[in-house]
């Protein structure tokens, strides 16, 4: 492993320290994953962690229904005016 | 059509199907902020459980997702016994029923890494966060990279809260 990909906390890359199922630890260091991790909005995660699993599931369902309503509104608008949203 | 997650889970639990929730919905139950559009479960492959699984899904017009219409697909015990992993479209939405999952094996191998969860008025097993990350990584799909990053961040946040 080069210096540029070394984990500052000393974690191993995922192809090392495999368990008996041949899987790397969940927190194994991967520079590619670390690059994506910089863009994770942790404030959302912290808010979700304040909820129970059932509340998290319900919050997701409420949002999924809201997203579906928005999608349907878009469909209605395009049916009424095919050029809607292209201006 | 969006998947009716509560009805799928309620149907499986009402028929006493032995299954473990994995995938995006499991991630949400662990605190993920990402949306998902289908439901993924690993089911036990014993005869009795296959019978229950068939009964739970049959009323919801299952068909192979992405397959051309008109194929002679019959959702019955024989089909499930002969197959393993089924990606289905149903009247309740998209449902993935997996006899085995890459990196996680079959139901029995995954069960020690699952915990009981309660959501949508149903009780079921949900794969643990550590194993979920490992499964996502084992799947090796580029589109999972963002999700793995989020799940690892979630794991870090949980460890911080625990200390």
JSON list of C-alpha atoms in Angstrom, two decimals:
[
{"chain": "A", "resi": 1, "resn": "UNK", "atom": "CA", "xyz": [0.00, 0.00, 0.00]},
{"chain": "A", "resi": 2, "resn": "UNK", "atom": "CA", "xyz": [1.44, 3.38, -0.97]},
{"chain": "A", "resi": 3, "resn": "UNK", "atom": "CA", "xyz": [1.71, 6.29, 1.43]},
{"chain": "A", "resi": 4, "resn": "UNK", "atom": "CA", "xyz": [-1.07, 8.11, -0.44]},
{"chain": "A", "resi": 5, "resn": "UNK", "atom": "CA", "xyz": [-3.57, 5.32, 0.28]},
{"chain": "A", "resi": 6, "resn": "UNK", "atom": "CA", "xyz": [-2.55, 4.61, 3.85]},
{"chain": "A", "resi": 7, "resn": "UNK", "atom": "CA", "xyz": [-5.30, 5.07, 6.41]},
{"chain": "A", "resi": 8, "resn": "UNK", "atom": "CA", "xyz": [-4.35, 7.61, 9.09]},
{"chain": "A", "resi": 9, "resn": "UNK", "atom": "CA", "xyz": [-6.09, 5.41, 11.67]},
{"chain": "A", "resi": 10, "resn": "UNK", "atom": "CA", "xyz": [-4.18, 2.31, 10.61]},
{"chain": "A", "resi": 11, "resn": "UNK", "atom": "CA", "xyz": [-7.16, 0.33, 9.26]},
{"chain": "A", "resi": 12, "resn": "UNK", "atom": "CA", "xyz": [-6.43, -2.34, 6.69]},
{"chain": "A", "resi": 13, "resn": "UNK", "atom": "CA", "xyz": [-7.65, -2.38, 3.08]},
{"chain": "A", "resi": 14, "resn": "UNK", "atom": "CA", "xyz": [-10.59, -4.72, 2.41]},
{"chain": "A", "resi": 15, "resn": "UNK", "atom": "CA", "xyz": [-8.52, -7.53, 0.88]},
{"chain": "A", "resi": 16, "resn": "UNK", "atom": "CA", "xyz": [-6.74, -8.11, 4.17]},
{"chain": "A", "resi": 17, "resn": "UNK", "atom": "CA", "xyz": [-7.98, -9.30, 7.56]},
{"chain": "A", "resi": 18, "resn": "UNK", "atom": "CA", "xyz": [-10.76, -11.34, 5.99]},
{"chain": "A", "resi": 19, "resn": "UNK", "atom": "CA", "xyz": [-13.02, -13.27, 8.37]},
{"chain": "A", "resi": 20, "resn": "UNK", "atom": "CA", "xyz": [-13.93, -16.95, 7.98]},
{"chain": "A", "resi": 21, "resn": "UNK", "atom": "CA", "xyz": [-16.56, -16.06, 5.41]},
{"chain": "A", "resi": 22, "resn": "UNK", "atom": "CA", "xyz": [-13.89, -14.38, 3.30]},
{"chain": "A", "resi": 23, "resn": "UNK", "atom": "CA", "xyz": [-15.26, -10.93, 4.10]},
{"chain": "A", "resi": 24, "resn": "UNK", "atom": "CA", "xyz": [-13.23, -7.92, 5.14]},
{"chain": "A", "resi": 25, "resn": "UNK", "atom": "CA", "xyz": [-14.28, -6.12, 8.33]},
{"chain": "A", "resi": 26, "resn": "UNK", "atom": "CA", "xyz": [-17.12, -3.64, 7.90]},
{"chain": "A", "resi": 27, "resn": "UNK", "atom": "CA", "xyz": [-14.84, -0.74, 8.77]},
{"chain": "A", "resi": 28, "resn": "UNK", "atom": "CA", "xyz": [-11.97, -1.83, 6.53]},
{"chain": "A", "resi": 29, "resn": "UNK", "atom": "CA", "xyz": [-10.14, 1.08, 4.94]},
{"chain": "A", "resi": 30, "resn": "UNK", "atom": "CA", "xyz": [-10.65, 1.64, 1.24]},
{"chain": "A", "resi": 31, "resn": "UNK", "atom": "CA", "xyz": [-9.36, 4.89, -0.29]},
{"chain": "A", "resi": 32, "resn": "UNK", "atom": "CA", "xyz": [-12.14, 4.80, -2.90]},
{"chain": "A", "resi": 33, "resn": "UNK", "atom": "CA", "xyz": [-14.83, 4.58, -0.22]},
{"chain": "A", "resi": 34, "resn": "UNK", "atom": "CA", "xyz": [-13.09, 7.30, 1.79]},
{"chain": "A", "resi": 35, "resn": "UNK", "atom": "CA", "xyz": [-13.33, 9.59, -1.23]},
{"chain": "A", "resi": 36, "resn": "UNK", "atom": "CA", "xyz": [-17.10, 9.05, -1.40]},
{"chain": "A", "resi": 37, "resn": "UNK", "atom": "CA", "xyz": [-17.42, 9.39, 2.38]},
{"chain": "A", "resi": 38, "resn": "UNK", "atom": "CA", "xyz": [-16.38, 13.04, 2.23]},
{"chain": "A", "resi": 39, "resn": "UNK", "atom": "CA", "xyz": [-19.69, 13.84, 0.52]},
{"chain": "A", "resi": 40, "resn": "UNK", "atom": "CA", "xyz": [-21.90, 12.00, 3.02]},
{"chain": "A", "resi": 41, "resn": "UNK", "atom": "CA", "xyz": [-24.24, 14.37, 4.86]},
{"chain": "A", "resi": 42, "resn": "UNK", "atom": "CA", "xyz": [-23.68, 13.21, 8.43]},
{"chain": "A", "resi": 43, "resn": "UNK", "atom": "CA", "xyz": [-26.27, 15.63, 9.82]},
{"chain": "A", "resi": 44, "resn": "UNK", "atom": "CA", "xyz": [-28.97, 13.51, 8.15]},
{"chain": "A", "resi": 45, "resn": "UNK", "atom": "CA", "xyz": [-27.49, 10.35, 9.64]},
{"chain": "A", "resi": 46, "resn": "UNK", "atom": "CA", "xyz": [-27.31, 11.87, 13.12]},
{"chain": "A", "resi": 47, "resn": "UNK", "atom": "CA", "xyz": [-30.96, 12.91, 12.91]},
{"chain": "A", "resi": 48, "resn": "UNK", "atom": "CA", "xyz": [-31.93, 9.39, 11.80]},
{"chain": "A", "resi": 49, "resn": "UNK", "atom": "CA", "xyz": [-29.96, 7.83, 14.64]},
{"chain": "A", "resi": 50, "resn": "UNK", "atom": "CA", "xyz": [-32.13, 9.75, 17.12]},
{"chain": "A", "resi": 51, "resn": "UNK", "atom": "CA", "xyz": [-35.13, 7.76, 15.83]},
{"chain": "A", "resi": 52, "resn": "UNK", "atom": "CA", "xyz": [-36.14, 4.17, 16.53]},
{"chain": "A", "resi": 53, "resn": "UNK", "atom": "CA", "xyz": [-35.88, 1.69, 13.63]},
{"chain": "A", "resi": 54, "resn": "UNK", "atom": "CA", "xyz": [-39.69, 1.80, 13.27]},
{"chain": "A", "resi": 55, "resn": "UNK", "atom": "CA", "xyz": [-39.62, 5.61, 13.12]},
{"chain": "A", "resi": 56, "resn": "UNK", "atom": "CA", "xyz": [-36.86, 5.52, 10.50]},
{"chain": "A", "resi": 57, "resn": "UNK", "atom": "CA", "xyz": [-38.93, 3.13, 8.39]},
{"chain": "A", "resi": 58, "resn": "UNK", "atom": "CA", "xyz": [-42.01, 5.37, 8.73]},
{"chain": "A", "resi": 59, "resn": "UNK", "atom": "CA", "xyz": [-40.01, 8.49, 7.86]},
{"chain": "A", "resi": 60, "resn": "UNK", "atom": "CA", "xyz": [-38.76, 6.77, 4.71]},
{"chain": "A", "resi": 61, "resn": "UNK", "atom": "CA", "xyz": [-42.28, 5.69, 3.79]},
{"chain": "A", "resi": 62, "resn": "UNK", "atom": "CA", "xyz": [-43.66, 9.20, 4.27]},
{"chain": "A", "resi": 63, "resn": "UNK", "atom": "CA", "xyz": [-40.91, 10.61, 2.07]},
{"chain": "A", "resi": 64, "resn": "UNK", "atom": "CA", "xyz": [-41.37, 7.88, -0.57]},
{"chain": "A", "resi": 65, "resn": "UNK", "atom": "CA", "xyz": [-45.09, 8.74, -0.74]},
{"chain": "A", "resi": 66, "resn": "UNK", "atom": "CA", "xyz": [-44.27, 12.45, -1.01]},
{"chain": "A", "resi": 67, "resn": "UNK", "atom": "CA", "xyz": [-41.79, 11.71, -3.81]},
{"chain": "A", "resi": 68, "resn": "UNK", "atom": "CA", "xyz": [-44.44, 9.68, -5.62]},
{"chain": "A", "resi": 69, "resn": "UNK", "atom": "CA", "xyz": [-46.90, 12.59, -5.36]},
{"chain": "A", "resi": 70, "resn": "UNK", "atom": "CA", "xyz": [-44.29, 14.89, -6.89]},
{"chain": "A", "resi": 71, "resn": "UNK", "atom": "CA", "xyz": [-43.64, 12.39, -9.69]},
{"chain": "A", "resi": 72, "resn": "UNK", "atom": "CA", "xyz": [-47.36, 12.21, -10.44]},
{"chain": "A", "resi": 73, "resn": "UNK", "atom": "CA", "xyz": [-47.62, 16.01, -10.42]},
{"chain": "A", "resi": 74, "resn": "UNK", "atom": "CA", "xyz": [-44.84, 16.12, -13.01]},
{"chain": "A", "resi": 75, "resn": "UNK", "atom": "CA", "xyz": [-46.66, 13.55, -15.15]},
{"chain": "A", "resi": 76, "resn": "UNK", "atom": "CA", "xyz": [-49.87, 15.59, -14.99]},
{"chain": "A", "resi": 77, "resn": "UNK", "atom": "CA", "xyz": [-48.03, 18.75, -15.96]},
{"chain": "A", "resi": 78, "resn": "UNK", "atom": "CA", "xyz": [-46.33, 17.06, -18.93]},
{"chain": "A", "resi": 79, "resn": "UNK", "atom": "CA", "xyz": [-49.65, 15.53, -20.05]},
{"chain": "A", "resi": 80, "resn": "UNK", "atom": "CA", "xyz": [-51.19, 18.99, -20.07]},
{"chain": "A", "resi": 81, "resn": "UNK", "atom": "CA", "xyz": [-48.22, 20.69, -21.74]},
{"chain": "A", "resi": 82, "resn": "UNK", "atom": "CA", "xyz": [-45.61, 18.39, -23.35]},
{"chain": "A", "resi": 83, "resn": "UNK", "atom": "CA", "xyz": [-43.08, 21.22, -23.36]},
{"chain": "A", "resi": 84, "resn": "UNK", "atom": "CA", "xyz": [-43.44, 21.76, -19.61]},
{"chain": "A", "resi": 85, "resn": "UNK", "atom": "CA", "xyz": [-40.09, 21.89, -17.85]},
{"chain": "A", "resi": 86, "resn": "UNK", "atom": "CA", "xyz": [-38.04, 22.19, -21.03]},
{"chain": "A", "resi": 87, "resn": "UNK", "atom": "CA", "xyz": [-37.94, 25.99, -21.13]},
{"chain": "B", "resi": 1, "resn": "UNK", "atom": "CA", "xyz": [-45.41, 1.88, -9.27]},
{"chain": "B", "resi": 2, "resn": "UNK", "atom": "CA", "xyz": [-43.65, 2.35, -5.93]},
{"chain": "B", "resi": 3, "resn": "UNK", "atom": "CA", "xyz": [-43.24, -0.73, -3.80]},
{"chain": "B", "resi": 4, "resn": "UNK", "atom": "CA", "xyz": [-45.75, -1.08, -0.97]},
{"chain": "B", "resi": 5, "resn": "UNK", "atom": "CA", "xyz": [-43.10, -1.96, 1.62]},
{"chain": "B", "resi": 6, "resn": "UNK", "atom": "CA", "xyz": [-45.51, -2.39, 4.55]},
{"chain": "B", "resi": 7, "resn": "UNK", "atom": "CA", "xyz": [-47.76, -4.79, 2.67]},
{"chain": "B", "resi": 8, "resn": "UNK", "atom": "CA", "xyz": [-44.87, -6.91, 1.44]},
{"chain": "B", "resi": 9, "resn": "UNK", "atom": "CA", "xyz": [-43.44, -7.27, 4.94]},
{"chain": "B", "resi": 10, "resn": "UNK", "atom": "CA", "xyz": [-46.86, -7.83, 6.48]},
{"chain": "B", "resi": 11, "resn": "UNK", "atom": "CA", "xyz": [-47.68, -10.51, 3.91]},
{"chain": "B", "resi": 12, "resn": "UNK", "atom": "CA", "xyz": [-44.42, -12.35, 4.56]},
{"chain": "B", "resi": 13, "resn": "UNK", "atom": "CA", "xyz": [-44.80, -12.20, 8.35]},
{"chain": "B", "resi": 14, "resn": "UNK", "atom": "CA", "xyz": [-48.51, -13.10, 8.27]},
{"chain": "B", "resi": 15, "resn": "UNK", "atom": "CA", "xyz": [-47.56, -16.29, 6.41]},
{"chain": "B", "resi": 16, "resn": "UNK", "atom": "CA", "xyz": [-44.73, -16.87, 8.90]},
{"chain": "B", "resi": 17, "resn": "UNK", "atom": "CA", "xyz": [-42.08, -16.88, 6.20]},
{"chain": "B", "resi": 18, "resn": "UNK", "atom": "CA", "xyz": [-38.55, -17.13, 7.63]},
{"chain": "B", "resi": 19, "resn": "UNK", "atom": "CA", "xyz": [-36.61, -14.33, 5.97]},
{"chain": "B", "resi": 20, "resn": "UNK", "atom": "CA", "xyz": [-33.96, -11.68, 6.63]},
{"chain": "B", "resi": 21, "resn": "UNK", "atom": "CA", "xyz": [-34.30, -8.17, 5.30]},
{"chain": "B", "resi": 22, "resn": "UNK", "atom": "CA", "xyz": [-31.19, -6.95, 3.47]},
{"chain": "B", "resi": 23, "resn": "UNK", "atom": "CA", "xyz": [-30.46, -4.20, 0.94]},
{"chain": "B", "resi": 24, "resn": "UNK", "atom": "CA", "xyz": [-31.67, -0.61, 0.87]},
{"chain": "B", "resi": 25, "resn": "UNK", "atom": "CA", "xyz": [-34.61, -1.02, 3.23]},
{"chain": "B", "resi": 26, "resn": "UNK", "atom": "CA", "xyz": [-32.34, -2.66, 5.82]},
{"chain": "B", "resi": 27, "resn": "UNK", "atom": "CA", "xyz": [-29.98, 0.30, 5.39]},
{"chain": "B", "resi": 28, "resn": "UNK", "atom": "CA", "xyz": [-32.87, 2.69, 6.07]},
{"chain": "B", "resi": 29, "resn": "UNK", "atom": "CA", "xyz": [-33.78, 0.82, 9.23]},
{"chain": "B", "resi": 30, "resn": "UNK", "atom": "CA", "xyz": [-30.16, 1.28, 10.32]},
{"chain": "B", "resi": 31, "resn": "UNK", "atom": "CA", "xyz": [-30.39, 5.04, 9.66]},
{"chain": "B", "resi": 32, "resn": "UNK", "atom": "CA", "xyz": [-29.50, 5.50, 5.99]},
{"chain": "B", "resi": 33, "resn": "UNK", "atom": "CA", "xyz": [-30.88, 8.64, 4.37]},
{"chain": "B", "resi": 34, "resn": "UNK", "atom": "CA", "xyz": [-30.99, 7.13, 0.88]},
{"chain": "B", "resi": 35, "resn": "UNK", "atom": "CA", "xyz": [-34.17, 6.14, -0.91]},
{"chain": "B", "resi": 36, "resn": "UNK", "atom": "CA", "xyz": [-34.78, 2.64, -2.20]},
{"chain": "B", "resi": 37, "resn": "UNK", "atom": "CA", "xyz": [-37.34, 1.32, -4.62]},
{"chain": "B", "resi": 38, "resn": "UNK", "atom": "CA", "xyz": [-37.45, -2.40, -4.02]},
{"chain": "B", "resi": 39, "resn": "UNK", "atom": "CA", "xyz": [-37.31, -4.85, -1.15]},
{"chain": "B", "resi": 40, "resn": "UNK", "atom": "CA", "xyz": [-34.62, -7.53, -0.83]},
{"chain": "B", "resi": 41, "resn": "UNK", "atom": "CA", "xyz": [-34.93, -10.52, 1.45]},
{"chain": "B", "resi": 42, "resn": "UNK", "atom": "CA", "xyz": [-32.99, -13.73, 1.96]},
{"chain": "B", "resi": 43, "resn": "UNK", "atom": "CA", "xyz": [-35.43, -16.60, 2.57]},
{"chain": "B", "resi": 44, "resn": "UNK", "atom": "CA", "xyz": [-34.87, -20.03, 4.12]},
{"chain": "B", "resi": 45, "resn": "UNK", "atom": "CA", "xyz": [-34.85, -22.82, 1.53]},
{"chain": "B", "resi": 46, "resn": "UNK", "atom": "CA", "xyz": [-36.56, -25.60, 3.49]},
{"chain": "B", "resi": 47, "resn": "UNK", "atom": "CA", "xyz": [-39.70, -27.09, 1.97]},
{"chain": "B", "resi": 48, "resn": "UNK", "atom": "CA", "xyz": [-42.08, -25.68, 4.57]},
{"chain": "B", "resi": 49, "resn": "UNK", "atom": "CA", "xyz": [-40.69, -22.17, 4.23]},
{"chain": "B", "resi": 50, "resn": "UNK", "atom": "CA", "xyz": [-40.85, -22.32, 0.44]},
{"chain": "B", "resi": 51, "resn": "UNK", "atom": "CA", "xyz": [-44.51, -23.34, 0.78]},
{"chain": "B", "resi": 52, "resn": "UNK", "atom": "CA", "xyz": [-45.15, -20.30, 3.01]},
{"chain": "B", "resi": 53, "resn": "UNK", "atom": "CA", "xyz": [-43.21, -17.98, 0.70]},
{"chain": "B", "resi": 54, "resn": "UNK", "atom": "CA", "xyz": [-45.20, -19.12, -2.32]},
{"chain": "B", "resi": 55, "resn": "UNK", "atom": "CA", "xyz": [-48.47, -18.57, -0.42]},
{"chain": "B", "resi": 56, "resn": "UNK", "atom": "CA", "xyz": [-47.39, -15.09, 0.74]},
{"chain": "B", "resi": 57, "resn": "UNK", "atom": "CA", "xyz": [-46.43, -13.86, -2.73]},
{"chain": "B", "resi": 58, "resn": "UNK", "atom": "CA", "xyz": [-48.94, -15.73, -4.95]},
{"chain": "B", "resi": 59, "resn": "UNK", "atom": "CA", "xyz": [-51.89, -13.33, -4.41]},
{"chain": "B", "resi": 60, "resn": "UNK", "atom": "CA", "xyz": [-49.79, -10.44, -5.69]},
{"chain": "B", "resi": 61, "resn": "UNK", "atom": "CA", "xyz": [-49.35, -11.58, -9.31]},
{"chain": "B", "resi": 62, "resn": "UNK", "atom": "CA", "xyz": [-45.59, -12.23, -9.28]},
{"chain": "B", "resi": 63, "resn": "UNK", "atom": "CA", "xyz": [-43.72, -12.17, -12.59]},
{"chain": "B", "resi": 64, "resn": "UNK", "atom": "CA", "xyz": [-40.05, -12.08, -13.53]},
{"chain": "B", "resi": 65, "resn": "UNK", "atom": "CA", "xyz": [-38.89, -8.48, -13.56]},
{"chain": "B", "resi": 66, "resn": "UNK", "atom": "CA", "xyz": [-37.53, -7.39, -16.93]},
{"chain": "B", "resi": 67, "resn": "UNK", "atom": "CA", "xyz": [-38.73, -10.53, -18.70]},
{"chain": "B", "resi": 68, "resn": "UNK", "atom": "CA", "xyz": [-40.87, -10.16, -21.83]},
{"chain": "B", "resi": 69, "resn": "UNK", "atom": "CA", "xyz": [-44.59, -10.59, -21.18]},
{"chain": "B", "resi": 70, "resn": "UNK", "atom": "CA", "xyz": [-46.21, -13.93, -21.91]},
{"chain": "B", "resi": 71, "resn": "UNK", "atom": "CA", "xyz": [-43.52, -16.27, -20.60]},
{"chain": "B", "resi": 72, "resn": "UNK", "atom": "CA", "xyz": [-44.91, -19.44, -19.03]},
{"chain": "B", "resi": 73, "resn": "UNK", "atom": "CA", "xyz": [-43.80, -18.39, -15.55]},
{"chain": "B", "resi": 74, "resn": "UNK", "atom": "CA", "xyz": [-45.66, -20.18, -12.78]},
{"chain": "B", "resi": 75, "resn": "UNK", "atom": "CA", "xyz": [-45.12, -19.06, -9.19]},
{"chain": "B", "resi": 76, "resn": "UNK", "atom": "CA", "xyz": [-45.34, -22.29, -7.25]},
{"chain": "B", "resi": 77, "resn": "UNK", "atom": "CA", "xyz": [-43.27, -24.47, -4.94]},
{"chain": "B", "resi": 78, "resn": "UNK", "atom": "CA", "xyz": [-41.74, -26.36, -7.86]},
{"chain": "B", "resi": 79, "resn": "UNK", "atom": "CA", "xyz": [-40.49, -23.13, -9.45]},
{"chain": "B", "resi": 80, "resn": "UNK", "atom": "CA", "xyz": [-38.98, -21.88, -6.20]},
{"chain": "B", "resi": 81, "resn": "UNK", "atom": "CA", "xyz": [-37.34, -25.24, -5.44]},
{"chain": "B", "resi": 82, "resn": "UNK", "atom": "CA", "xyz": [-35.86, -25.36, -8.96]},
{"chain": "B", "resi": 83, "resn": "UNK", "atom": "CA", "xyz": [-34.60, -21.78, -8.76]},
{"chain": "B", "resi": 84, "resn": "UNK", "atom": "CA", "xyz": [-32.77, -19.78, -6.13]},
{"chain": "B", "resi": 85, "resn": "UNK", "atom": "CA", "xyz": [-32.90, -16.01, -6.53]},
{"chain": "B", "resi": 86, "resn": "UNK", "atom": "CA", "xyz": [-36.02, -14.37, -7.93]},
{"chain": "B", "resi": 87, "resn": "UNK", "atom": "CA", "xyz": [-36.26, -10.71, -8.94]},
{"chain": "B", "resi": 88, "resn": "UNK", "atom": "CA", "xyz": [-39.99, -10.21, -9.20]},
{"chain": "B", "resi": 89, "resn": "UNK", "atom": "CA", "xyz": [-42.43, -7.53, -10.12]},
{"chain": "B", "resi": 90, "resn": "UNK", "atom": "CA", "xyz": [-45.66, -7.92, -8.18]},
{"chain": "B", "resi": 91, "resn": "UNK", "atom": "CA", "xyz": [-48.86, -5.95, -7.65]},
{"chain": "B", "resi": 92, "resn": "UNK", "atom": "CA", "xyz": [-47.16, -4.66, -4.47]},
{"chain": "B", "resi": 93, "resn": "UNK", "atom": "CA", "xyz": [-44.06, -3.53, -6.40]},
{"chain": "B", "resi": 94, "resn": "UNK", "atom": "CA", "xyz": [-40.57, -4.92, -6.92]},
{"chain": "B", "resi": 95, "resn": "UNK", "atom": "CA", "xyz": [-39.55, -7.75, -4.61]},
{"chain": "B", "resi": 96, "resn": "UNK", "atom": "CA", "xyz": [-36.20, -9.60, -4.67]},
{"chain": "B", "resi": 97, "resn": "UNK", "atom": "CA", "xyz": [-36.32, -13.01, -3.02]},
{"chain": "B", "resi": 98, "resn": "UNK", "atom": "CA", "xyz": [-32.84, -14.44, -2.57]},
{"chain": "B", "resi": 99, "resn": "UNK", "atom": "CA", "xyz": [-31.99, -18.00, -1.62]},
{"chain": "B", "resi": 100, "resn": "UNK", "atom": "CA", "xyz": [-28.36, -16.94, -1.30]},
{"chain": "B", "resi": 101, "resn": "UNK", "atom": "CA", "xyz": [-26.57, -13.63, -1.32]},
{"chain": "B", "resi": 102, "resn": "UNK", "atom": "CA", "xyz": [-22.97, -12.95, -2.41]},
{"chain": "B", "resi": 103, "resn": "UNK", "atom": "CA", "xyz": [-20.73, -12.91, 0.64]},
{"chain": "B", "resi": 104, "resn": "UNK", "atom": "CA", "xyz": [-23.56, -13.78, 3.01]},
{"chain": "B", "resi": 105, "resn": "UNK", "atom": "CA", "xyz": [-24.59, -17.24, 1.91]},
{"chain": "B", "resi": 106, "resn": "UNK", "atom": "CA", "xyz": [-27.97, -18.71, 2.70]},
{"chain": "B", "resi": 107, "resn": "UNK", "atom": "CA", "xyz": [-30.50, -17.77, 5.39]},
{"chain": "B", "resi": 108, "resn": "UNK", "atom": "CA", "xyz": [-28.86, -19.99, 8.01]},
{"chain": "B", "resi": 109, "resn": "UNK", "atom": "CA", "xyz": [-25.43, -18.45, 7.46]},
{"chain": "B", "resi": 110, "resn": "UNK", "atom": "CA", "xyz": [-26.82, -14.91, 7.62]},
{"chain": "B", "resi": 111, "resn": "UNK", "atom": "CA", "xyz": [-29.08, -15.39, 10.64]},
{"chain": "B", "resi": 112, "resn": "UNK", "atom": "CA", "xyz": [-26.29, -15.01, 13.27]},
{"chain": "B", "resi": 113, "resn": "UNK", "atom": "CA", "xyz": [-25.63, -11.55, 11.79]},
{"chain": "B", "resi": 114, "resn": "UNK", "atom": "CA", "xyz": [-29.27, -10.43, 11.91]},
{"chain": "B", "resi": 115, "resn": "UNK", "atom": "CA", "xyz": [-31.35, -8.82, 14.62]},
{"chain": "B", "resi": 116, "resn": "UNK", "atom": "CA", "xyz": [-35.10, -8.72, 15.15]},
{"chain": "B", "resi": 117, "resn": "UNK", "atom": "CA", "xyz": [-36.68, -5.49, 13.97]},
{"chain": "B", "resi": 118, "resn": "UNK", "atom": "CA", "xyz": [-40.18, -4.12, 14.11]},
{"chain": "B", "resi": 119, "resn": "UNK", "atom": "CA", "xyz": [-41.51, -1.74, 11.47]},
{"chain": "B", "resi": 120, "resn": "UNK", "atom": "CA", "xyz": [-44.68, -1.26, 9.43]},
{"chain": "B", "resi": 121, "resn": "UNK", "atom": "CA", "xyz": [-46.57, -3.32, 12.01]},
{"chain": "B", "resi": 122, "resn": "UNK", "atom": "CA", "xyz": [-44.44, -6.38, 11.25]},
{"chain": "B", "resi": 123, "resn": "UNK", "atom": "CA", "xyz": [-41.69, -8.19, 13.15]},
{"chain": "B", "resi": 124, "resn": "UNK", "atom": "CA", "xyz": [-38.85, -9.64, 11.13]},
{"chain": "B", "resi": 125, "resn": "UNK", "atom": "CA", "xyz": [-35.10, -10.20, 11.05]},
{"chain": "B", "resi": 126, "resn": "UNK", "atom": "CA", "xyz": [-32.95, -7.43, 9.61]},
{"chain": "B", "resi": 127, "resn": "UNK", "atom": "CA", "xyz": [-29.29, -7.97, 8.74]},
{"chain": "B", "resi": 128, "resn": "UNK", "atom": "CA", "xyz": [-26.89, -6.14, 11.08]},
{"chain": "B", "resi": 129, "resn": "UNK", "atom": "CA", "xyz": [-25.10, -3.00, 9.93]},
{"chain": "B", "resi": 130, "resn": "UNK", "atom": "CA", "xyz": [-21.64, -4.59, 9.87]},
{"chain": "B", "resi": 131, "resn": "UNK", "atom": "CA", "xyz": [-22.81, -7.51, 7.74]},
{"chain": "B", "resi": 132, "resn": "UNK", "atom": "CA", "xyz": [-24.82, -5.21, 5.49]},
{"chain": "B", "resi": 133, "resn": "UNK", "atom": "CA", "xyz": [-21.65, -3.27, 4.67]},
{"chain": "B", "resi": 134, "resn": "UNK", "atom": "CA", "xyz": [-19.80, -6.52, 4.04]},
{"chain": "B", "resi": 135, "resn": "UNK", "atom": "CA", "xyz": [-22.56, -7.76, 1.72]},
{"chain": "B", "resi": 136, "resn": "UNK", "atom": "CA", "xyz": [-22.59, -4.50, -0.24]},
{"chain": "B", "resi": 137, "resn": "UNK", "atom": "CA", "xyz": [-18.83, -4.72, -0.63]},
{"chain": "B", "resi": 138, "resn": "UNK", "atom": "CA", "xyz": [-18.97, -8.39, -1.63]},
{"chain": "B", "resi": 139, "resn": "UNK", "atom": "CA", "xyz": [-21.53, -7.58, -4.33]},
{"chain": "B", "resi": 140, "resn": "UNK", "atom": "CA", "xyz": [-18.79, -5.52, -6.00]},
{"chain": "B", "resi": 141, "resn": "UNK", "atom": "CA", "xyz": [-21.15, -3.17, -7.83]},
{"chain": "B", "resi": 142, "resn": "UNK", "atom": "CA", "xyz": [-19.82, 0.32, -8.64]},
{"chain": "B", "resi": 143, "resn": "UNK", "atom": "CA", "xyz": [-23.26, 1.79, -7.93]},
{"chain": "B", "resi": 144, "resn": "UNK", "atom": "CA", "xyz": [-22.96, 0.62, -4.31]},
{"chain": "B", "resi": 145, "resn": "UNK", "atom": "CA", "xyz": [-19.86, 2.70, -3.57]},
{"chain": "B", "resi": 146, "resn": "UNK", "atom": "CA", "xyz": [-21.81, 5.73, -2.35]},
{"chain": "B", "resi": 147, "resn": "UNK", "atom": "CA", "xyz": [-24.02, 3.53, -0.22]},
{"chain": "B", "resi": 148, "resn": "UNK", "atom": "CA", "xyz": [-21.03, 1.73, 1.34]},
{"chain": "B", "resi": 149, "resn": "UNK", "atom": "CA", "xyz": [-19.52, 5.13, 2.16]},
{"chain": "B", "resi": 150, "resn": "UNK", "atom": "CA", "xyz": [-22.76, 6.21, 3.83]},
{"chain": "B", "resi": 151, "resn": "UNK", "atom": "CA", "xyz": [-23.07, 2.95, 5.77]},
{"chain": "B", "resi": 152, "resn": "UNK", "atom": "CA", "xyz": [-19.48, 3.19, 7.00]},
{"chain": "B", "resi": 153, "resn": "UNK", "atom": "CA", "xyz": [-20.17, 6.79, 8.07]},
{"chain": "B", "resi": 154, "resn": "UNK", "atom": "CA", "xyz": [-23.24, 5.50, 9.88]},
{"chain": "B", "resi": 155, "resn": "UNK", "atom": "CA", "xyz": [-21.14, 2.86, 11.62]},
{"chain": "B", "resi": 156, "resn": "UNK", "atom": "CA", "xyz": [-18.66, 5.55, 12.72]},
{"chain": "B", "resi": 157, "resn": "UNK", "atom": "CA", "xyz": [-21.48, 7.76, 14.02]},
{"chain": "B", "resi": 158, "resn": "UNK", "atom": "CA", "xyz": [-22.94, 4.86, 16.00]},
{"chain": "B", "resi": 159, "resn": "UNK", "atom": "CA", "xyz": [-19.55, 4.07, 17.51]},
{"chain": "B", "resi": 160, "resn": "UNK", "atom": "CA", "xyz": [-19.17, 7.73, 18.50]},
{"chain": "B", "resi": 161, "resn": "UNK", "atom": "CA", "xyz": [-22.60, 7.68, 20.17]},
{"chain": "B", "resi": 162, "resn": "UNK", "atom": "CA", "xyz": [-21.74, 4.48, 22.02]},
{"chain": "B", "resi": 163, "resn": "UNK", "atom": "CA", "xyz": [-18.61, 5.99, 23.60]}
]
